[in-house]
Coordinates of C-alpha atoms in Angstrom, one line a residue:
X1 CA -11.8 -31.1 32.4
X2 CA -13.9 -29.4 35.2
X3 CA -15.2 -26.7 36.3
X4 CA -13.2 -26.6 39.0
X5 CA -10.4 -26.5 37.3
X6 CA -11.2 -23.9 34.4
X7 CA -12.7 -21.0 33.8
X8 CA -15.7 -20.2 31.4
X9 CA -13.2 -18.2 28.8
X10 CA -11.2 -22.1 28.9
X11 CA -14.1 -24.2 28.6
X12 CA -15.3 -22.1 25.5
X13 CA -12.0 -21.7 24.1
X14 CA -11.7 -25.7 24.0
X15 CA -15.2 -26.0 22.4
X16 CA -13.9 -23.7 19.9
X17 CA -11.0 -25.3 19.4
X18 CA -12.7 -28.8 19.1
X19 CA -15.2 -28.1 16.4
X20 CA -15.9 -29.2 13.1
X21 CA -17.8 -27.0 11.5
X22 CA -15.8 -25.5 8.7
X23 CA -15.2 -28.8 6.5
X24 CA -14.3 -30.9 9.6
X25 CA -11.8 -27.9 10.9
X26 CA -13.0 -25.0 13.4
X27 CA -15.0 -21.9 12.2
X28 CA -12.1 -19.6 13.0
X29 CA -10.0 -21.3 10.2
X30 CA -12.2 -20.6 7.6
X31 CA -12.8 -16.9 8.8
X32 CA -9.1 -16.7 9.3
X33 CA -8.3 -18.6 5.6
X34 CA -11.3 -16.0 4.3
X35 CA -9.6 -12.9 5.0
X36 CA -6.5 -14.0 4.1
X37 CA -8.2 -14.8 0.9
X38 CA -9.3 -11.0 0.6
X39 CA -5.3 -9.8 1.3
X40 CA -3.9 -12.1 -1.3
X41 CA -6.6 -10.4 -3.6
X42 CA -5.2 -7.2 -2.7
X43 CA -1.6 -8.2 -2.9
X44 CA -1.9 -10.3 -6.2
X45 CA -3.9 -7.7 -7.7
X46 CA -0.9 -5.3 -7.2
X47 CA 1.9 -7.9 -8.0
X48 CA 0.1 -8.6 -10.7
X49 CA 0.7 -5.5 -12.4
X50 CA 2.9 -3.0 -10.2
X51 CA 6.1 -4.2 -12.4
X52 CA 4.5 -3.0 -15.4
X53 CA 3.4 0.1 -14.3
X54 CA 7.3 0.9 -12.3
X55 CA 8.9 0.7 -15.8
X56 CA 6.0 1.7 -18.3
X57 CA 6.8 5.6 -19.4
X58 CA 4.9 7.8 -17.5
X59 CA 3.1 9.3 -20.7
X60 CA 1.7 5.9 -20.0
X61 CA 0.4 6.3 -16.6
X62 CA 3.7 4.3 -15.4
X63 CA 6.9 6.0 -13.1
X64 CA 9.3 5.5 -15.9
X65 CA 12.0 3.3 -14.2
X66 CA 14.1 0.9 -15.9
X67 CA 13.0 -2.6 -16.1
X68 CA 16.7 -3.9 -13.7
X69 CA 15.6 -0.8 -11.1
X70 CA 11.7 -2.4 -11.6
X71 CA 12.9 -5.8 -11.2
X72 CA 14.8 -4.7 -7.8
X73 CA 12.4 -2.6 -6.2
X74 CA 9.9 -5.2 -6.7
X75 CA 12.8 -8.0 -5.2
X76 CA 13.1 -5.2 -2.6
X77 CA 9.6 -4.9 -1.2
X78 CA 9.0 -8.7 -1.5
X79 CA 12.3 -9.2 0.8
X80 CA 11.2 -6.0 3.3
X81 CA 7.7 -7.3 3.8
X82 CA 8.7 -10.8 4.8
X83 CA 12.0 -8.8 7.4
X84 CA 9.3 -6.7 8.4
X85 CA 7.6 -9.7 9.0
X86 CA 10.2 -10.6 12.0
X87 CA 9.5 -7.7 13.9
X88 CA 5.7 -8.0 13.5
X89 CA 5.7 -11.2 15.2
X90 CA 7.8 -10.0 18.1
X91 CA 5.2 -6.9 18.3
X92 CA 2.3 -10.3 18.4
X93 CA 4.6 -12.3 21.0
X94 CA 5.4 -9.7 23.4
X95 CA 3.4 -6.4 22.9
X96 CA -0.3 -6.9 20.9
X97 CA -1.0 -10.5 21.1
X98 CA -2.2 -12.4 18.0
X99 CA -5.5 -10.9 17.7
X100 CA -4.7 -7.4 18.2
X101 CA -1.5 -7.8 15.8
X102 CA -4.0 -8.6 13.1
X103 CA -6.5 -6.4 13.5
X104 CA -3.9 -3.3 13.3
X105 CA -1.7 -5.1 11.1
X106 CA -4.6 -5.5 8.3
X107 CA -6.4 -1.8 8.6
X108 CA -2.3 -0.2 7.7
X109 CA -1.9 -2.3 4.8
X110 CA -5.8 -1.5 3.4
X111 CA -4.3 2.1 3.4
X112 CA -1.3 0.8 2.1
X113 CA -3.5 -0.5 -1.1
X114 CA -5.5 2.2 -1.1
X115 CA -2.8 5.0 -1.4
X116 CA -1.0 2.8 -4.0
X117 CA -4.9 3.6 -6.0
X118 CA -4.6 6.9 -5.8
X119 CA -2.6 8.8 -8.9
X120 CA 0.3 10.1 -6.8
X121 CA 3.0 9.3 -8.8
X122 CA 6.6 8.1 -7.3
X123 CA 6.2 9.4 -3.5
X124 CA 2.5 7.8 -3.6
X125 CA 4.2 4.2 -4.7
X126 CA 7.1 4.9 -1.8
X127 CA 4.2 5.6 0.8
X128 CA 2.1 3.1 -0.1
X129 CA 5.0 0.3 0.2
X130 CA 5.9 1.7 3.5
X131 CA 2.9 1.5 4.6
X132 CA 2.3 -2.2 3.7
X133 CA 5.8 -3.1 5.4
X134 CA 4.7 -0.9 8.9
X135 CA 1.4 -3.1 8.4
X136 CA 3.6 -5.9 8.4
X137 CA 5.9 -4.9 11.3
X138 CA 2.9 -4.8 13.3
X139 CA 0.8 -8.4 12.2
X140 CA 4.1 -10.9 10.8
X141 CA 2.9 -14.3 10.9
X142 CA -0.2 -14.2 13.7
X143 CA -3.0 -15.2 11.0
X144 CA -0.8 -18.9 11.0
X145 CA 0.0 -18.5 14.7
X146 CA -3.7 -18.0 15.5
X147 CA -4.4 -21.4 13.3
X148 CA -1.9 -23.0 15.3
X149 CA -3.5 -22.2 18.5
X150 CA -6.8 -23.5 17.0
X151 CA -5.9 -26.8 17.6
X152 CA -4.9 -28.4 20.9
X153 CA -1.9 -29.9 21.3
X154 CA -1.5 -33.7 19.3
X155 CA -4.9 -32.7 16.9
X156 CA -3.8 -34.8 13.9
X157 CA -5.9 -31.7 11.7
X158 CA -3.5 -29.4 11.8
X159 CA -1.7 -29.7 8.9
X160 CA -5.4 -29.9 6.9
X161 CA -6.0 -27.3 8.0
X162 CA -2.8 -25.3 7.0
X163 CA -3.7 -26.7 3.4
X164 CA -7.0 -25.3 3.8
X165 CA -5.1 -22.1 4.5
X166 CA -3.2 -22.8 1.3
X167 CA -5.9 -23.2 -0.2
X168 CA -7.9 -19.9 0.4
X169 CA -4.8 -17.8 0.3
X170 CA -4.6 -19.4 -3.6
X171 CA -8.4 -18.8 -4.3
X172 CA -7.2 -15.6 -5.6
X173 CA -6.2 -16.7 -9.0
X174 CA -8.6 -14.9 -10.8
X175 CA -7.2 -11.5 -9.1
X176 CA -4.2 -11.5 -11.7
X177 CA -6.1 -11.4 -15.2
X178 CA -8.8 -9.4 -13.6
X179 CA -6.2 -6.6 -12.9
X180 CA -4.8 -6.7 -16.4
X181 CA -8.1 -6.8 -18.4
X182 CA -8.8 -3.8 -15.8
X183 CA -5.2 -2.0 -16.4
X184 CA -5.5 -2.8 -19.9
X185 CA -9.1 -0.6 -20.2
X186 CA -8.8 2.2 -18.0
X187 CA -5.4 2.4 -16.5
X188 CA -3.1 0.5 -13.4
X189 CA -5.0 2.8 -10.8
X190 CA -7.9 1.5 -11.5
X191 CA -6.5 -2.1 -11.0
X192 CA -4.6 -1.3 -7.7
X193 CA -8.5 0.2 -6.4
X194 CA -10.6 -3.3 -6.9
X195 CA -7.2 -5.0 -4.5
X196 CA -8.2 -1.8 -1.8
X197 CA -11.9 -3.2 -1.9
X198 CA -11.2 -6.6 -0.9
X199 CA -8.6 -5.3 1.2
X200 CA -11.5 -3.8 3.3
X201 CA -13.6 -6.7 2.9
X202 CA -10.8 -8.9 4.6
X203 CA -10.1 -6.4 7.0
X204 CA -13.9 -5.1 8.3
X205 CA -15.2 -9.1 8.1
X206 CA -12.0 -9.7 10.9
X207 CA -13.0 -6.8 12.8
X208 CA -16.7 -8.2 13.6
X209 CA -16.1 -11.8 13.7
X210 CA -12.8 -12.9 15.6
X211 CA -14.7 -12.5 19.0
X212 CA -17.1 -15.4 18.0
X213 CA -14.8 -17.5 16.5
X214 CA -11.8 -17.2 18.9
X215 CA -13.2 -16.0 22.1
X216 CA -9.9 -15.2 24.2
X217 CA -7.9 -17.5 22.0
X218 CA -4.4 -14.9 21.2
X219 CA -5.6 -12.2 22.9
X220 CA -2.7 -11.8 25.3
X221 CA 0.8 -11.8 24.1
X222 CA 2.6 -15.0 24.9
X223 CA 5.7 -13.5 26.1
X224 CA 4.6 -9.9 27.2
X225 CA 6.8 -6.6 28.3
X226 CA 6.6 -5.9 31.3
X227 CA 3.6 -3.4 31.3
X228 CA 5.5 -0.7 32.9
X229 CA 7.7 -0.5 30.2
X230 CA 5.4 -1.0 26.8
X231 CA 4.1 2.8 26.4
X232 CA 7.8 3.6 26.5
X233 CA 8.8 0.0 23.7
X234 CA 5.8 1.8 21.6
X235 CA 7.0 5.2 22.1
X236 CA 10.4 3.8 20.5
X237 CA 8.8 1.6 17.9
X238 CA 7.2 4.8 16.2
X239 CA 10.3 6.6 16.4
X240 CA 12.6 4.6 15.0
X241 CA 10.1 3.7 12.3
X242 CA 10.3 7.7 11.3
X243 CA 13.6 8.0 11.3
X244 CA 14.4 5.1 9.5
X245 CA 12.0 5.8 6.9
X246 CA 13.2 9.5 6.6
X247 CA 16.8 8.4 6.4
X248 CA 16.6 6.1 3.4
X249 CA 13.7 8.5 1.9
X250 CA 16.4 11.6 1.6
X251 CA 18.8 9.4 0.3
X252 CA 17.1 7.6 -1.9
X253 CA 15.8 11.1 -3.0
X254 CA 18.9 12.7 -3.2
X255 CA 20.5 10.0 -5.2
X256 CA 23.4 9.7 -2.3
X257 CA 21.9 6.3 -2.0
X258 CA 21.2 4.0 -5.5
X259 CA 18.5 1.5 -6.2
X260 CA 21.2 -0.7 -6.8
X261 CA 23.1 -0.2 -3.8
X262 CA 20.4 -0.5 -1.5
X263 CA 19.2 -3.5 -2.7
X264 CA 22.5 -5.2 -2.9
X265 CA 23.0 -3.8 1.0
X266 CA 19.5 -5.1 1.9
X267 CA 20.1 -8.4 -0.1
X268 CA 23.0 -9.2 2.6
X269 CA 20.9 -8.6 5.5
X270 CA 17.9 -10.3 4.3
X271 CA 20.5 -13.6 3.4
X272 CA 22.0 -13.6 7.3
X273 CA 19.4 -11.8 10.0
X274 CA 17.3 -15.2 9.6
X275 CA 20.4 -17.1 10.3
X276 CA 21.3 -14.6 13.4
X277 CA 17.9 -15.0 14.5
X278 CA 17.8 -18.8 14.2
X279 CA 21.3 -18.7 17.0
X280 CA 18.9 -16.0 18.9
X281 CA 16.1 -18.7 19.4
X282 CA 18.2 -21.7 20.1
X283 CA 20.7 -20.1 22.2
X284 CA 17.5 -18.3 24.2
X285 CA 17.5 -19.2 28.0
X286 CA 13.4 -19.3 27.5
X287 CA 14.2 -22.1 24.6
X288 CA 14.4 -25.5 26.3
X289 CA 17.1 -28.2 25.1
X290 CA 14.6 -30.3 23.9
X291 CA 13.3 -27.3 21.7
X292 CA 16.4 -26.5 20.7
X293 CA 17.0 -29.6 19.3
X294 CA 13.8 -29.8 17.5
X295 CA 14.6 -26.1 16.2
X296 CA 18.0 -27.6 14.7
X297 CA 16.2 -30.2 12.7
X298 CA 14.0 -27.4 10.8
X299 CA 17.2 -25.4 9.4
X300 CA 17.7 -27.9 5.9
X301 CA 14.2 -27.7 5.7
X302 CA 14.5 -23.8 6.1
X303 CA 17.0 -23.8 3.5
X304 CA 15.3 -25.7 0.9
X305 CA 12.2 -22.9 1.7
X306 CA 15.0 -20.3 0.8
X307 CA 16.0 -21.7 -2.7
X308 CA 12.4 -23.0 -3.5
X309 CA 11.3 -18.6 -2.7
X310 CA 14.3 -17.6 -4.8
X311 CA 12.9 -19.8 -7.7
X312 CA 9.1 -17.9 -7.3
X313 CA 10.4 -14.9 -7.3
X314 CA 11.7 -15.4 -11.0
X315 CA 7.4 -16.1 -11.5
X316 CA 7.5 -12.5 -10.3
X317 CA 9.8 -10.5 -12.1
X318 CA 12.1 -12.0 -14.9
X319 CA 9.2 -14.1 -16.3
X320 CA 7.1 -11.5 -16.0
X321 CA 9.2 -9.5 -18.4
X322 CA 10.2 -12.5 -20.4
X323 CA 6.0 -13.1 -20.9
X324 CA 5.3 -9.3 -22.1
X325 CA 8.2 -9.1 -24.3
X326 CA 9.0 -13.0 -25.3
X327 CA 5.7 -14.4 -25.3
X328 CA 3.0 -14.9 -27.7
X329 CA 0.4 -13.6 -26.2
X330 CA -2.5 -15.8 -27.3
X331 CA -3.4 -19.5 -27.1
X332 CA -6.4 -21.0 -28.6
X333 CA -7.9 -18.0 -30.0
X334 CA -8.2 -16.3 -26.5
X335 CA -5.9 -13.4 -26.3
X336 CA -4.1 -12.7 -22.9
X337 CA -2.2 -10.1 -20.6
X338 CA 1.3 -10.5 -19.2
X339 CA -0.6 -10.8 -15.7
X340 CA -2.6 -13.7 -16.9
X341 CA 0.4 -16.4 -16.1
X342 CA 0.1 -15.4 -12.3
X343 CA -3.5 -16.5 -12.6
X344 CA -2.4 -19.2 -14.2
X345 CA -0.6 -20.1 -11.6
X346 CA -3.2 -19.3 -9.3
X347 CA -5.5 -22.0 -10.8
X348 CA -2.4 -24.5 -10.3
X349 CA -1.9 -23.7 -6.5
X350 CA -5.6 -24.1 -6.2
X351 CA -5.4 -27.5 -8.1
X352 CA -2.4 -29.1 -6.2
X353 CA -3.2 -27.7 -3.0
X354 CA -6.9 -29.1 -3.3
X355 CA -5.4 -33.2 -4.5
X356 CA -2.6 -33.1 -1.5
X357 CA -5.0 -32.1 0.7
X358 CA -7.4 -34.7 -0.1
X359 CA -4.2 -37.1 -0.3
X360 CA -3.4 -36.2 3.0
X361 CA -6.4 -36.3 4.4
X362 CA -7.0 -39.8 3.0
X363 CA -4.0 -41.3 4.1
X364 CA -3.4 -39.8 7.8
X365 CA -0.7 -41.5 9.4
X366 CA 0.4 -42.9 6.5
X367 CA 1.2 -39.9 4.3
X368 CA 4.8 -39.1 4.2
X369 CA 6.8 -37.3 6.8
X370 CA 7.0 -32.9 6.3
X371 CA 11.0 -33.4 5.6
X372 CA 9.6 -35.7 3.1
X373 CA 7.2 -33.9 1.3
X374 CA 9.6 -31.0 1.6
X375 CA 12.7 -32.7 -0.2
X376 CA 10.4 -33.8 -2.7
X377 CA 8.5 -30.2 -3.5
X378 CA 11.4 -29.1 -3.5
X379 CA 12.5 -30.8 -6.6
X380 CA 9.7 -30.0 -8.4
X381 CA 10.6 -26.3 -8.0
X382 CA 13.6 -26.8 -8.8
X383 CA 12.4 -28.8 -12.3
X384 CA 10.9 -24.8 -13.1
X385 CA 14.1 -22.9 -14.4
X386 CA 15.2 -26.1 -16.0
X387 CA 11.9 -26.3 -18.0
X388 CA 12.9 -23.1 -19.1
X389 CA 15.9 -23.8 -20.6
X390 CA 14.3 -25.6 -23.2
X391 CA 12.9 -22.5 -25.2
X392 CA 16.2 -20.1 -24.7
X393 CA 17.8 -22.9 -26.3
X394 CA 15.2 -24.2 -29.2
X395 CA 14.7 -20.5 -30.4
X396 CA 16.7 -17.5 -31.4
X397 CA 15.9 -14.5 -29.5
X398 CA 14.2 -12.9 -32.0
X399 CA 11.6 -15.3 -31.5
X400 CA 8.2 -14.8 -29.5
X401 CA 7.9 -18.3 -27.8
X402 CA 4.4 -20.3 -27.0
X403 CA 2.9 -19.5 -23.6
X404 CA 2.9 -23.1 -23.0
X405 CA 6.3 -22.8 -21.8
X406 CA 5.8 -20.8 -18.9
X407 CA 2.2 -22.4 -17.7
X408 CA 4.2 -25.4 -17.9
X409 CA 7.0 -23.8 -15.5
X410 CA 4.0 -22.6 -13.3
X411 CA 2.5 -26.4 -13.3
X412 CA 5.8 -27.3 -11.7
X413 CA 6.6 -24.6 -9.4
X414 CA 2.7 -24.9 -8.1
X415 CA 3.1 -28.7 -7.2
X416 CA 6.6 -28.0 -5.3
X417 CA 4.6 -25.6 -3.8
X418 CA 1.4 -27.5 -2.8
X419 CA 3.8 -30.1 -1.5
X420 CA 6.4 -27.8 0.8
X421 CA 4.4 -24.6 2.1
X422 CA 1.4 -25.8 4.1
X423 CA 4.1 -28.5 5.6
X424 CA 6.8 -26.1 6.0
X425 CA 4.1 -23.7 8.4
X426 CA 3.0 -27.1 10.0
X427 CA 6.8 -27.7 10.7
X428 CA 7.7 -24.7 12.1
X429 CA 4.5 -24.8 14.1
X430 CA 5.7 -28.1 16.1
X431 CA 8.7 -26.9 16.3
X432 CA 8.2 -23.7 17.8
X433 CA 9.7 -23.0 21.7
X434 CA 7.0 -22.0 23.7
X435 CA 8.2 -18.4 23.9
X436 CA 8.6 -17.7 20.4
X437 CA 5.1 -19.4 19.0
X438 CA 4.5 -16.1 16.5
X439 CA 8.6 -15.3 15.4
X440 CA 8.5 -19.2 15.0
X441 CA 6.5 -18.8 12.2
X442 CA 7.7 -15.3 10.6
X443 CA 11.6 -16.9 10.9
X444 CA 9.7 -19.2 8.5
X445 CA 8.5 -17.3 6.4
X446 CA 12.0 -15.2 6.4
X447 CA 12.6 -18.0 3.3
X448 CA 11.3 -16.0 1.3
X449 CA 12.8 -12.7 2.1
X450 CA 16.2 -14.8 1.3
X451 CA 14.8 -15.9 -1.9
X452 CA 13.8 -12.5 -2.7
X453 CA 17.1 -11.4 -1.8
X454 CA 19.1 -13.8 -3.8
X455 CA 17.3 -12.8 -7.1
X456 CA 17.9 -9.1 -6.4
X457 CA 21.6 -9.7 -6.1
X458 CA 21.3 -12.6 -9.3
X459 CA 18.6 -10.4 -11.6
X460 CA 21.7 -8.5 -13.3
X461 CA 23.3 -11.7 -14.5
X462 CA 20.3 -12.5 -16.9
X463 CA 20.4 -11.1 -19.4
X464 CA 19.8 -12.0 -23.1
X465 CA 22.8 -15.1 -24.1
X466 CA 22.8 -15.8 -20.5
X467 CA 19.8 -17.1 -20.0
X468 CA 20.3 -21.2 -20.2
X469 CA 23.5 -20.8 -17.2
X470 CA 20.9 -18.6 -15.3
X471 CA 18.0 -20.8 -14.9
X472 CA 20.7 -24.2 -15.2
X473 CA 22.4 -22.9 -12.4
X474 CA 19.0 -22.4 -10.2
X475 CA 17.4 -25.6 -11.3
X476 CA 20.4 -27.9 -10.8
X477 CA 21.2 -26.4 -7.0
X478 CA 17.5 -26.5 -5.9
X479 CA 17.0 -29.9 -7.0
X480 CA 20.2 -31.4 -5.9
X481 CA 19.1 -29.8 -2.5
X482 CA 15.6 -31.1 -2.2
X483 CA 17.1 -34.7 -3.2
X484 CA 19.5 -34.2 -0.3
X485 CA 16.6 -33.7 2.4
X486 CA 14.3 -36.1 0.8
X487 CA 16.8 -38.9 0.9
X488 CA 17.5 -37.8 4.5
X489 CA 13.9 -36.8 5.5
X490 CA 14.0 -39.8 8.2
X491 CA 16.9 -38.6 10.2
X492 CA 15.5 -35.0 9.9
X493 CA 11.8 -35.9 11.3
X494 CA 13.7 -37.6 14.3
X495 CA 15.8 -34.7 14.9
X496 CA 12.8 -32.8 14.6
X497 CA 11.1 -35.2 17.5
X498 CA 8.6 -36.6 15.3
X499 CA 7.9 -39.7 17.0
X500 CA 6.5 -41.8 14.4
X501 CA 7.2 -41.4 10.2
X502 CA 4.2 -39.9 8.8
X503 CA 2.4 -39.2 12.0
X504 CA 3.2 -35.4 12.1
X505 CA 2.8 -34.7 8.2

């Protein structure tokens, strides 16, 4: 490449792009793997324990809800954040660009975590979730989008370094049992305020680093408004943002509107907009017939990321519930918090994500294909709710149950996970028309807005002597499923336009 042909920005974009100084990957993945790091923190920190504290009593420092309206609202934000999601990567495609997405993006959800610190009862939780999804609206996917564009176009380290991103993201482990040792001493506020301060760790580190890591790399949008018109798009934005808010906040307020209804209502869309927007991107006049085709071949991968999110999300709320009020809470002498499984699971992430990325690595072209790995994961998540049959039908319910039985359900759940997420990103990465690079990935990530929204709508059919047809019924689909696609992994990478088995994974 010349210099006649390029200009300075180019040359130093492609130096940055070719480096090797973050464990053989470029300097902006780690920075970019770093302060995602500090978000998952922030967000685990507040998974962790913000189910406890919607249904404790509020003589207890908690809002008092019921645990089915705490198991919904939580089903609730996890689904809105991951829609909102959708409409942040359109905001990074066509109006901010990548890097600007982010930078906004991550300074509204640090005053998402830090109003959620703050003792402000209901209206302080509702702000401090709206807040969070605005911050999502504005950033979706562009921290994976950005690692995309990190690597030029045939780099066989891109899907290390989506497991490096893995990786960081699930350095957080310790963020759960920190927050319930914290919320156990002085109180869920307290808790919610150590996820603010890494929240503005993440956030201020971004803010004086991305310029000497990524030079102009995602600066621009890729497929911008005209610029006569994006003061006016903007104007709009913020405006229907209000009014949407309002609207649901006055009849949510009012009671017009129930917790149950609106989730159940939300629960459809979250189930068919990815599959409307899914036509929207294939059908596109800027989407090629070649990327079309390729787009086609990600959908059963797509769906086994739906089933394999509906799964975690029973990590999330039923087993949360089932560990606090089911669980002995104590192995080997060590006593523990409810919170303490999601570190658990934490460790596990880090400890599958770490062996198949050194599997991987160690095996380049002759790993197995993504549809592969993804059939396979898949199954393993699957294998979770089944696990758990075992204890609903070995004890009475009268009977606390060993913790084993629910780090065991994490040790599955973790390698399904270590197995399909970093390829399922990579996937949807290759796949991606040109035009839609950013919504590429955030129709990805959609999965688990679906998965969210399947629980909501199946959380009031567990319930106690339902329990083994619950988790059967999840277990059997999801692993019938992820048999399906491993067994047919080989047609899939073709459709996909992976030349060669193995190359692309």
């Amino acid at each position: 490449m010349s210099n006649a042909t390029t200009t300075p920005d180019q040359e130093r974009n492609l130096a940055l792009q070719q480096e090797s100084k973050f464990i053989g990957q470029p300097r902006a993945v780690g920075m970019l793997g770093g302060i995602e790091f500090c978000q998952y923190v922030a967000n685990g920190m507040m998974t962790a324990m913000v189910l406890y504290y919607l249904y404790a009593k509020v003589s207890d420092g908690g809002l008092g809800f019921t645990q089915t309206q705490a198991s919904q609202l939580l089903s609730l934000y996890m689904g809105m954040v991951i829609l909102c999601g959708l409409v942040g990567s359109y905001m990074a495609d066509r109006v901010l660009g990548e890097r600007k997405a982010v930078l906004v993006g991550r300074f509204l959800a640090t005053l998402g975590f830090t109003v959620l610190a703050l003792p402000l009862g209901v209206w302080g939780y509702a702000l401090s979730m709206v807040l969070l999804c605005v911050a999502t609206m504005m950033h979706g996917k562009s921290v994976e989008g950005l690692i995309g564009k990190m690597y030029v176009k045939g780099d066989k380290r891109r899907d290390v370094g989506f497991n490096i991103l893995y990786v960081l993201k699930n350095l957080n482990a310790f963020s759960a049992v920190i927050a319930g040792a914290i919320a156990m001493a002085t109180g869920y506020w307290a808790a919610f305020a150590v996820g603010a301060v890494f929240s503005w760790i993440g956030f201020l580190a971004y803010y004086f680093t991305n310029k000497k890591f990524m030079n102009t790399i995602g600066n621009e949008p890729d497929d911008p408004i005209d610029p006569s018109k994006r003061n006016s798009f903007l104007g709009k934005f913020i405006a229907g943002i209000v009014v949407v808010v309002a609207i649901f906040g006055v009849l949510l307020a009012t009671g017009v509107l129930t917790i149950a209804q609106f989730s159940n209502g939300l629960s459809i869309v979250q189930i068919f907009l990815p599959i409307v927007y899914l036509v929207y991107i294939v059908m596109s006049k800027k989407t090629t017939r070649a990327e079309a085709h390729r787009v086609v071949g990600l959908v059963p991968l797509y769906v086994c990321a739906c089933f394999a999110a509906w799964v975690w999300t029973q990590a999330n709320t039923i087993l949360q519930v089932f560990a606090e009020q089911r669980t002995v809470l104590s192995i080997f002498g060590i006593t523990l918090s409810p919170a303490s499984f999601m570190t658990w699971s934490g460790i596990m992430s880090i400890t599958w994500g770490t062996v198949t990325t050194l599997v991987w690595a160690k095996l380049g072209r002759r790993q197995p294909s993504a549809p592969a790995k993804i059939g396979f994961g898949t199954m393993m998540w699957g294998c979770g709710p089944l696990l758990m049959i075992l204890p609903f039908v070995l004890y009475s319910s009268d009977v606390k149950v060993s913790p084993l039985w629910i780090m065991g359900f994490h040790v599955l759940i973790m390698l399904g996970e270590a197995l399909s997420i970093p390829s399922g990103y990579s996937s949807a990465a290759q796949v991606a028309p040109a035009a839609f690079a950013t919504q590429m990935m955030t129709v990805w990530s959609l999965a688990q807005s679906t998965g969210a929204a399947l629980n909501a709508m199946s959380a009031p059919f567990y319930h106690e002597g339902g329990e083994v047809p619950y988790f059967a019924f999840i277990g059997i689909v999801t692993v019938v499923l992820g048999l399906v696609v491993l067994l047919f992994s080989k047609k899939i990478s073709a459709i996909m336009g992976l030349k060669k088995e193995g190359a692309e994974a």
